[in-house]
Amino acid sequence: MAPRAGSSATSTSTTATIPPSFANAAEFFNTLLGEHCATLFGEYHTDTVLRALTEIDATTILDVGCGAGQFLIDACLRSPRLKGIGLDISAPAIKRAQEAAADLKVADRIQFLVGDAFDIDSWPAECTSADVLTAVGVLHEHFRDGRDAVISILNEYNKLFAKGLKAFILGEPELRYDLVKNDADLYLVHIFTAQGFPHDRESWLDVIGQSELSCSKAFCRPNAGPRFNFFQLIPSDSATIGRTLKDNRAPHQERV
């Protein structure tokens, strides 16, 4: 049973006290999980996303479900020409992101805004200035409502291309490692935090193929743990390659 807010949770090696400011234990542990994942992402995957962005000639990234903003902050620190807009439904997460951006002197290039990542009609007007959309590790949550729910969100994001979007980079983890057969930890994390389960690359390509988007390239970093796939998505009818990939389910893959 999860401990109540304000109580403590004790394991054989650690004791975590849940501050009263958190509504419940799940929010507290999800915050810790988010901080841990941000560290891993910066170590393994930020450079992979930036590699994809250089081919798009991106200037402003809209990162939906940005959490505490670590990806955008890391990206702007590594690429001085980039600007960013982070959107997350959690006001406390946005506040932490704003504070971190200020501390690291990138607040002049990144805006962090409260908003629903999956309701584009409710987005603040500032979001329309982005030429690239990123959604990293957030969309698989909707598999708990079935594949059609994920396809519906992909189709909503497709509408942004008519407003000047150049590309959509979807980043999603697999429940796998390249060097070891160890997926139990990620299964348990998603069970205990009531999340939707991540899918593997082939499953994602099948879902994307049923949407109004196509995958032109897939990027990943070898030997990262856990493995992440980054799908560069474009409208299905925007290029011959898009139609070909949608039929063949086999985008060009780069391991960087």
CSV table of N, CA, C and O in Angstrom, one decimal, residues 137-232:
chain,number,residue,atom,x,y,z
A,137,GLY,N,8.8,10.4,-24.5
A,137,GLY,CA,8.5,9.5,-23.4
A,137,GLY,C,7.1,9.8,-22.8
A,137,GLY,O,6.9,9.5,-21.6
A,138,VAL,N,6.2,10.5,-23.5
A,138,VAL,CA,4.9,10.8,-23.0
A,138,VAL,C,3.7,10.2,-23.7
A,138,VAL,O,2.7,9.9,-23.0
A,139,LEU,N,3.9,9.9,-24.9
A,139,LEU,CA,2.7,9.5,-25.7
A,139,LEU,C,2.3,8.0,-25.4
A,139,LEU,O,1.1,7.7,-25.5
A,140,HIS,N,3.3,7.2,-25.0
A,140,HIS,CA,2.9,5.8,-24.7
A,140,HIS,C,2.0,5.7,-23.5
A,140,HIS,O,1.3,4.6,-23.3
A,141,GLU,N,1.9,6.7,-22.7
A,141,GLU,CA,0.9,6.7,-21.6
A,141,GLU,C,-0.5,6.4,-22.1
A,141,GLU,O,-1.3,5.8,-21.4
A,142,HIS,N,-0.8,6.9,-23.3
A,142,HIS,CA,-2.2,6.7,-23.8
A,142,HIS,C,-2.5,5.4,-24.3
A,142,HIS,O,-3.6,5.1,-24.7
A,143,PHE,N,-1.5,4.5,-24.4
A,143,PHE,CA,-1.8,3.1,-24.7
A,143,PHE,C,-2.7,2.4,-23.7
A,143,PHE,O,-3.4,1.4,-24.0
A,144,ARG,N,-2.8,3.0,-22.5
A,144,ARG,CA,-3.7,2.4,-21.5
A,144,ARG,C,-5.1,2.6,-21.9
A,144,ARG,O,-6.1,2.0,-21.4
A,145,ASP,N,-5.4,3.6,-22.9
A,145,ASP,CA,-6.7,3.8,-23.4
A,145,ASP,C,-6.9,3.1,-24.8
A,145,ASP,O,-7.9,3.4,-25.5
A,146,GLY,N,-5.9,2.4,-25.2
A,146,GLY,CA,-5.9,1.7,-26.5
A,146,GLY,C,-5.2,2.4,-27.6
A,146,GLY,O,-4.8,3.6,-27.5
A,147,ARG,N,-4.8,1.6,-28.7
A,147,ARG,CA,-4.1,2.2,-29.8
A,147,ARG,C,-4.8,3.3,-30.5
A,147,ARG,O,-4.1,4.3,-30.9
A,148,ASP,N,-6.1,3.2,-30.6
A,148,ASP,CA,-6.8,4.3,-31.2
A,148,ASP,C,-6.6,5.7,-30.6
A,148,ASP,O,-6.6,6.7,-31.2
A,149,ALA,N,-6.5,5.6,-29.2
A,149,ALA,CA,-6.2,6.9,-28.5
A,149,ALA,C,-4.9,7.5,-28.9
A,149,ALA,O,-4.8,8.7,-29.1
A,150,VAL,N,-3.9,6.7,-29.1
A,150,VAL,CA,-2.6,7.2,-29.5
A,150,VAL,C,-2.6,7.7,-31.0
A,150,VAL,O,-2.1,8.8,-31.3
A,151,ILE,N,-3.3,7.0,-31.8
A,151,ILE,CA,-3.5,7.4,-33.2
A,151,ILE,C,-4.2,8.7,-33.3
A,151,ILE,O,-3.8,9.6,-34.1
A,152,SER,N,-5.2,8.9,-32.5
A,152,SER,CA,-6.0,10.1,-32.5
A,152,SER,C,-5.1,11.3,-32.2
A,152,SER,O,-5.2,12.4,-32.8
A,153,ILE,N,-4.2,11.1,-31.2
A,153,ILE,CA,-3.3,12.2,-30.8
A,153,ILE,C,-2.3,12.5,-31.9
A,153,ILE,O,-2.0,13.7,-32.2
A,154,LEU,N,-1.8,11.5,-32.5
A,154,LEU,CA,-0.9,11.7,-33.7
A,154,LEU,C,-1.6,12.5,-34.8
A,154,LEU,O,-1.0,13.4,-35.4
A,155,ASN,N,-2.8,12.2,-35.0
A,155,ASN,CA,-3.6,12.9,-36.1
A,155,ASN,C,-3.8,14.4,-35.7
A,155,ASN,O,-3.8,15.3,-36.5
A,156,GLU,N,-3.9,14.6,-34.4
A,156,GLU,CA,-4.1,16.0,-33.9
A,156,GLU,C,-2.8,16.8,-34.2
A,156,GLU,O,-2.8,17.9,-34.6
A,157,TYR,N,-1.6,16.1,-33.8
A,157,TYR,CA,-0.3,16.8,-34.1
A,157,TYR,C,-0.1,17.0,-35.6
A,157,TYR,O,0.6,18.0,-35.9
A,158,ASN,N,-0.6,16.2,-36.4
A,158,ASN,CA,-0.4,16.3,-37.8
A,158,ASN,C,-1.0,17.7,-38.3
A,158,ASN,O,-0.5,18.2,-39.3
A,159,LYS,N,-2.0,18.2,-37.7
A,159,LYS,CA,-2.6,19.4,-38.1
A,159,LYS,C,-1.7,20.6,-37.9
A,159,LYS,O,-1.8,21.6,-38.6
A,160,LEU,N,-0.6,20.5,-37.1
A,160,LEU,CA,0.3,21.6,-36.9
A,160,LEU,C,1.2,21.8,-38.1
A,160,LEU,O,1.7,22.9,-38.2
A,161,PHE,N,1.3,20.9,-39.0
A,161,PHE,CA,2.1,21.1,-40.2
A,161,PHE,C,1.5,22.1,-41.1
A,161,PHE,O,2.2,22.8,-41.8
A,162,ALA,N,0.2,22.3,-41.1
A,162,ALA,CA,-0.4,23.3,-41.9
A,162,ALA,C,-0.2,24.7,-41.3
A,162,ALA,O,-0.4,25.7,-42.0
A,163,LYS,N,0.4,24.8,-40.1
A,163,LYS,CA,0.6,26.0,-39.4
A,163,LYS,C,2.1,26.4,-39.4
A,163,LYS,O,2.5,27.3,-38.7
A,164,GLY,N,2.9,25.6,-40.2
A,164,GLY,CA,4.3,26.0,-40.3
A,164,GLY,C,5.3,25.0,-39.7
A,164,GLY,O,6.5,25.2,-39.7
A,165,LEU,N,4.8,23.9,-39.1
A,165,LEU,CA,5.7,23.0,-38.4
A,165,LEU,C,6.5,22.2,-39.5
A,165,LEU,O,6.0,21.9,-40.6
A,166,LYS,N,7.8,22.1,-39.2
A,166,LYS,CA,8.7,21.4,-40.2
A,166,LYS,C,8.7,19.9,-39.9
A,166,LYS,O,8.9,19.1,-40.9
A,167,ALA,N,8.8,19.5,-38.7
A,167,ALA,CA,8.9,18.1,-38.3
A,167,ALA,C,8.4,17.9,-36.9
A,167,ALA,O,8.3,18.8,-36.1
A,168,PHE,N,8.1,16.6,-36.7
A,168,PHE,CA,7.7,16.1,-35.3
A,168,PHE,C,8.6,15.0,-35.0
A,168,PHE,O,8.7,14.0,-35.7
A,169,ILE,N,9.3,15.1,-33.9
A,169,ILE,CA,10.2,14.1,-33.4
A,169,ILE,C,9.5,13.4,-32.2
A,169,ILE,O,9.4,14.1,-31.1
A,170,LEU,N,9.2,12.2,-32.4
A,170,LEU,CA,8.5,11.4,-31.3
A,170,LEU,C,9.6,10.5,-30.7
A,170,LEU,O,10.2,9.6,-31.4
A,171,GLY,N,9.9,10.7,-29.4
A,171,GLY,CA,10.9,9.8,-28.7
A,171,GLY,C,10.2,8.9,-27.7
A,171,GLY,O,9.4,9.4,-26.9
A,172,GLU,N,10.4,7.6,-27.9
A,172,GLU,CA,9.8,6.7,-27.0
A,172,GLU,C,10.7,5.6,-26.5
A,172,GLU,O,11.5,5.1,-27.3
A,173,PRO,N,10.7,5.2,-25.3
A,173,PRO,CA,11.6,4.1,-24.8
A,173,PRO,C,11.0,2.8,-25.1
A,173,PRO,O,9.8,2.6,-25.3
A,174,GLU,N,11.9,1.8,-25.1
A,174,GLU,CA,11.5,0.4,-25.2
A,174,GLU,C,11.8,-0.2,-23.8
A,174,GLU,O,12.6,0.3,-23.1
A,175,LEU,N,11.1,-1.3,-23.6
A,175,LEU,CA,11.3,-2.0,-22.3
A,175,LEU,C,12.5,-3.0,-22.5
A,175,LEU,O,12.4,-4.2,-22.2
A,176,ARG,N,13.6,-2.5,-23.1
A,176,ARG,CA,14.7,-3.4,-23.5
A,176,ARG,C,16.0,-2.6,-23.3
A,176,ARG,O,16.1,-1.4,-23.4
A,177,TYR,N,17.1,-3.4,-23.1
A,177,TYR,CA,18.4,-2.9,-23.1
A,177,TYR,C,19.2,-3.6,-24.2
A,177,TYR,O,18.9,-4.7,-24.6
A,178,ASP,N,20.2,-2.9,-24.8
A,178,ASP,CA,21.0,-3.6,-25.9
A,178,ASP,C,21.9,-4.6,-25.4
A,178,ASP,O,22.2,-5.6,-26.0
A,179,LEU,N,22.5,-4.4,-24.2
A,179,LEU,CA,23.6,-5.3,-23.7
A,179,LEU,C,23.2,-6.3,-22.7
A,179,LEU,O,23.9,-7.3,-22.5
A,180,VAL,N,22.0,-6.1,-22.1
A,180,VAL,CA,21.6,-7.1,-21.1
A,180,VAL,C,20.1,-7.4,-21.3
A,180,VAL,O,19.4,-6.5,-21.7
A,181,LYS,N,19.7,-8.5,-20.9
A,181,LYS,CA,18.3,-8.9,-21.0
A,181,LYS,C,17.7,-8.5,-19.6
A,181,LYS,O,17.6,-9.3,-18.7
A,182,ASN,N,17.2,-7.3,-19.5
A,182,ASN,CA,16.7,-6.8,-18.2
A,182,ASN,C,15.6,-5.8,-18.4
A,182,ASN,O,15.9,-4.6,-18.7
A,183,ASP,N,14.4,-6.2,-18.4
A,183,ASP,CA,13.3,-5.3,-18.6
A,183,ASP,C,12.4,-5.2,-17.4
A,183,ASP,O,11.4,-4.5,-17.3
A,184,ALA,N,12.7,-6.0,-16.3
A,184,ALA,CA,11.8,-6.1,-15.2
A,184,ALA,C,11.6,-4.7,-14.5
A,184,ALA,O,10.5,-4.4,-14.0
A,185,ASP,N,12.7,-3.9,-14.4
A,185,ASP,CA,12.6,-2.7,-13.7
A,185,ASP,C,11.6,-1.7,-14.3
A,185,ASP,O,10.8,-1.1,-13.7
A,186,LEU,N,11.7,-1.6,-15.6
A,186,LEU,CA,10.8,-0.7,-16.3
A,186,LEU,C,9.4,-1.2,-16.3
A,186,LEU,O,8.4,-0.4,-16.2
A,187,TYR,N,9.2,-2.5,-16.4
A,187,TYR,CA,7.8,-3.0,-16.2
A,187,TYR,C,7.2,-2.6,-14.9
A,187,TYR,O,6.1,-2.2,-14.7
A,188,LEU,N,8.0,-2.8,-13.8
A,188,LEU,CA,7.6,-2.5,-12.5
A,188,LEU,C,7.3,-1.0,-12.3
A,188,LEU,O,6.3,-0.6,-11.7
A,189,VAL,N,8.2,-0.2,-12.8
A,189,VAL,CA,8.0,1.3,-12.7
A,189,VAL,C,6.6,1.6,-13.3
A,189,VAL,O,5.8,2.4,-12.7
A,190,HIS,N,6.3,1.1,-14.5
A,190,HIS,CA,5.1,1.5,-15.2
A,190,HIS,C,3.8,0.9,-14.5
A,190,HIS,O,2.8,1.5,-14.5
A,191,ILE,N,4.0,-0.3,-13.9
A,191,ILE,CA,2.9,-0.8,-13.1
A,191,ILE,C,2.6,0.0,-11.9
A,191,ILE,O,1.5,0.4,-11.6
A,192,PHE,N,3.6,0.3,-11.1
A,192,PHE,CA,3.5,1.0,-9.8
A,192,PHE,C,3.0,2.4,-9.9
A,192,PHE,O,2.5,3.0,-9.0
A,193,THR,N,3.3,3.1,-11.1
A,193,THR,CA,2.9,4.4,-11.3
A,193,THR,C,1.7,4.6,-12.2
A,193,THR,O,1.4,5.6,-12.7
A,194,ALA,N,1.0,3.4,-12.5
A,194,ALA,CA,-0.2,3.4,-13.3
A,194,ALA,C,-0.1,4.0,-14.7
A,194,ALA,O,-0.9,4.8,-15.1
A,195,GLN,N,1.1,3.8,-15.3
A,195,GLN,CA,1.3,4.3,-16.6
A,195,GLN,C,1.0,3.3,-17.7
A,195,GLN,O,0.9,2.1,-17.5
A,196,GLY,N,0.8,3.8,-19.0
A,196,GLY,CA,0.7,3.0,-20.1
A,196,GLY,C,2.1,2.4,-20.4
A,196,GLY,O,3.1,3.0,-20.1
A,197,PHE,N,2.1,1.2,-21.0
A,197,PHE,CA,3.4,0.5,-21.3
A,197,PHE,C,4.0,1.0,-22.6
A,197,PHE,O,3.4,1.2,-23.6
A,198,PRO,N,5.4,1.2,-22.5
A,198,PRO,CA,6.1,1.5,-23.7
A,198,PRO,C,6.0,0.3,-24.7
A,198,PRO,O,5.8,-0.8,-24.4
A,199,HIS,N,6.1,0.7,-26.0
A,199,HIS,CA,6.1,-0.3,-27.1
A,199,HIS,C,7.4,-0.3,-27.8
A,199,HIS,O,8.2,0.6,-27.8
A,200,ASP,N,7.7,-1.4,-28.5
A,200,ASP,CA,9.0,-1.5,-29.2
A,200,ASP,C,8.9,-0.8,-30.6
A,200,ASP,O,7.8,-0.3,-31.0
A,201,ARG,N,10.0,-0.7,-31.3
A,201,ARG,CA,10.1,0.1,-32.5
A,201,ARG,C,9.0,-0.4,-33.6
A,201,ARG,O,8.3,0.4,-34.2
A,202,GLU,N,9.0,-1.7,-33.8
A,202,GLU,CA,8.1,-2.3,-34.8
A,202,GLU,C,6.6,-1.9,-34.5
A,202,GLU,O,5.8,-1.6,-35.4
A,203,SER,N,6.2,-2.0,-33.2
A,203,SER,CA,4.9,-1.7,-32.8
A,203,SER,C,4.6,-0.2,-33.1
A,203,SER,O,3.5,0.1,-33.5
A,204,TRP,N,5.5,0.7,-32.7
A,204,TRP,CA,5.3,2.1,-33.0
A,204,TRP,C,5.2,2.4,-34.5
A,204,TRP,O,4.3,3.2,-34.9
A,205,LEU,N,6.0,1.7,-35.3
A,205,LEU,CA,5.9,2.0,-36.7
A,205,LEU,C,4.5,1.5,-37.3
A,205,LEU,O,4.0,2.2,-38.2
A,206,ASP,N,4.0,0.5,-36.7
A,206,ASP,CA,2.7,0.0,-37.1
A,206,ASP,C,1.6,1.0,-36.7
A,206,ASP,O,0.7,1.4,-37.5
A,207,VAL,N,1.7,1.6,-35.5
A,207,VAL,CA,0.8,2.6,-35.0
A,207,VAL,C,0.9,3.9,-35.9
A,207,VAL,O,-0.1,4.4,-36.3
A,208,ILE,N,2.1,4.3,-36.1
A,208,ILE,CA,2.3,5.5,-36.9
A,208,ILE,C,1.7,5.3,-38.3
A,208,ILE,O,1.1,6.2,-38.9
A,209,GLY,N,1.9,4.1,-38.9
A,209,GLY,CA,1.4,3.8,-40.2
A,209,GLY,C,-0.1,3.8,-40.3
A,209,GLY,O,-0.7,3.9,-41.4
A,210,GLN,N,-0.8,3.7,-39.2
A,210,GLN,CA,-2.3,3.8,-39.2
A,210,GLN,C,-2.8,5.2,-39.0
A,210,GLN,O,-4.0,5.5,-39.0
A,211,SER,N,-1.8,6.2,-38.7
A,211,SER,CA,-2.2,7.5,-38.5
A,211,SER,C,-2.0,8.3,-39.8
A,211,SER,O,-1.7,7.8,-40.9
A,212,GLU,N,-2.1,9.6,-39.7
A,212,GLU,CA,-2.0,10.5,-40.9
A,212,GLU,C,-0.5,11.0,-41.0
A,212,GLU,O,-0.2,11.9,-41.8
A,213,LEU,N,0.4,10.4,-40.3
A,213,LEU,CA,1.8,10.7,-40.3
A,213,LEU,C,2.6,9.5,-40.8
A,213,LEU,O,2.1,8.4,-40.8
A,214,SER,N,3.8,9.8,-41.3
A,214,SER,CA,4.7,8.8,-41.7
A,214,SER,C,6.1,9.0,-41.1
A,214,SER,O,6.4,10.2,-40.8
A,215,CYS,N,6.9,8.0,-40.9
A,215,CYS,CA,8.2,8.1,-40.3
A,215,CYS,C,9.2,8.1,-41.5
A,215,CYS,O,9.4,7.1,-42.2
A,216,SER,N,10.0,9.2,-41.5
A,216,SER,CA,11.0,9.3,-42.6
A,216,SER,C,12.3,8.8,-42.1
A,216,SER,O,13.1,8.3,-42.9
A,217,LYS,N,12.6,8.9,-40.8
A,217,LYS,CA,13.8,8.4,-40.3
A,217,LYS,C,13.6,8.0,-38.8
A,217,LYS,O,12.7,8.5,-38.1
A,218,ALA,N,14.4,7.0,-38.4
A,218,ALA,CA,14.4,6.6,-36.9
A,218,ALA,C,15.8,6.7,-36.4
A,218,ALA,O,16.8,6.2,-37.1
A,219,PHE,N,16.0,7.4,-35.3
A,219,PHE,CA,17.3,7.5,-34.7
A,219,PHE,C,17.4,6.8,-33.4
A,219,PHE,O,16.4,6.7,-32.6
A,220,CYS,N,18.5,6.2,-33.0
A,220,CYS,CA,18.7,5.6,-31.7
A,220,CYS,C,20.2,5.7,-31.4
A,220,CYS,O,21.0,5.8,-32.3
A,221,ARG,N,20.5,5.5,-30.1
A,221,ARG,CA,21.9,5.5,-29.7
A,221,ARG,C,22.2,4.1,-29.2
A,221,ARG,O,21.5,3.6,-28.3
A,222,PRO,N,23.2,3.4,-29.8
A,222,PRO,CA,23.5,2.0,-29.4
A,222,PRO,C,23.9,1.9,-27.9
A,222,PRO,O,24.5,2.8,-27.4
A,223,ASN,N,23.5,0.8,-27.3
A,223,ASN,CA,24.0,0.5,-25.9
A,223,ASN,C,23.5,1.5,-24.9
A,223,ASN,O,24.1,1.6,-23.8
A,224,ALA,N,22.4,2.2,-25.2
A,224,ALA,CA,21.9,3.1,-24.1
A,224,ALA,C,20.9,2.2,-23.3
A,224,ALA,O,20.4,1.2,-23.8
A,225,GLY,N,20.7,2.6,-22.1
A,225,GLY,CA,19.8,1.9,-21.2
A,225,GLY,C,18.8,2.8,-20.5
A,225,GLY,O,19.3,3.7,-19.8
A,226,PRO,N,17.6,2.7,-20.7
A,226,PRO,CA,17.0,1.7,-21.7
A,226,PRO,C,17.1,2.3,-23.1
A,226,PRO,O,17.3,3.5,-23.3
A,227,ARG,N,16.8,1.5,-24.1
A,227,ARG,CA,16.8,1.9,-25.5
A,227,ARG,C,15.7,2.9,-25.8
A,227,ARG,O,14.6,2.8,-25.3
A,228,PHE,N,16.1,4.0,-26.5
A,228,PHE,CA,15.1,5.0,-27.0
A,228,PHE,C,15.1,5.0,-28.5
A,228,PHE,O,16.1,4.9,-29.1
A,229,ASN,N,13.9,5.1,-29.1
A,229,ASN,CA,13.8,5.4,-30.5
A,229,ASN,C,13.2,6.8,-30.7
A,229,ASN,O,12.3,7.2,-30.0
A,230,PHE,N,13.8,7.5,-31.7
A,230,PHE,CA,13.3,8.8,-32.0
A,230,PHE,C,12.8,8.7,-33.5
A,230,PHE,O,13.6,8.5,-34.4
A,231,PHE,N,11.5,8.9,-33.7
A,231,PHE,CA,10.9,8.8,-35.0
A,231,PHE,C,10.7,10.2,-35.5
A,231,PHE,O,10.1,11.1,-34.9
A,232,GLN,N,11.3,10.5,-36.7
A,232,GLN,CA,11.1,11.8,-37.4
A,232,GLN,C,9.9,11.7,-38.3
A,232,GLN,O,9.9,11.0,-39.2
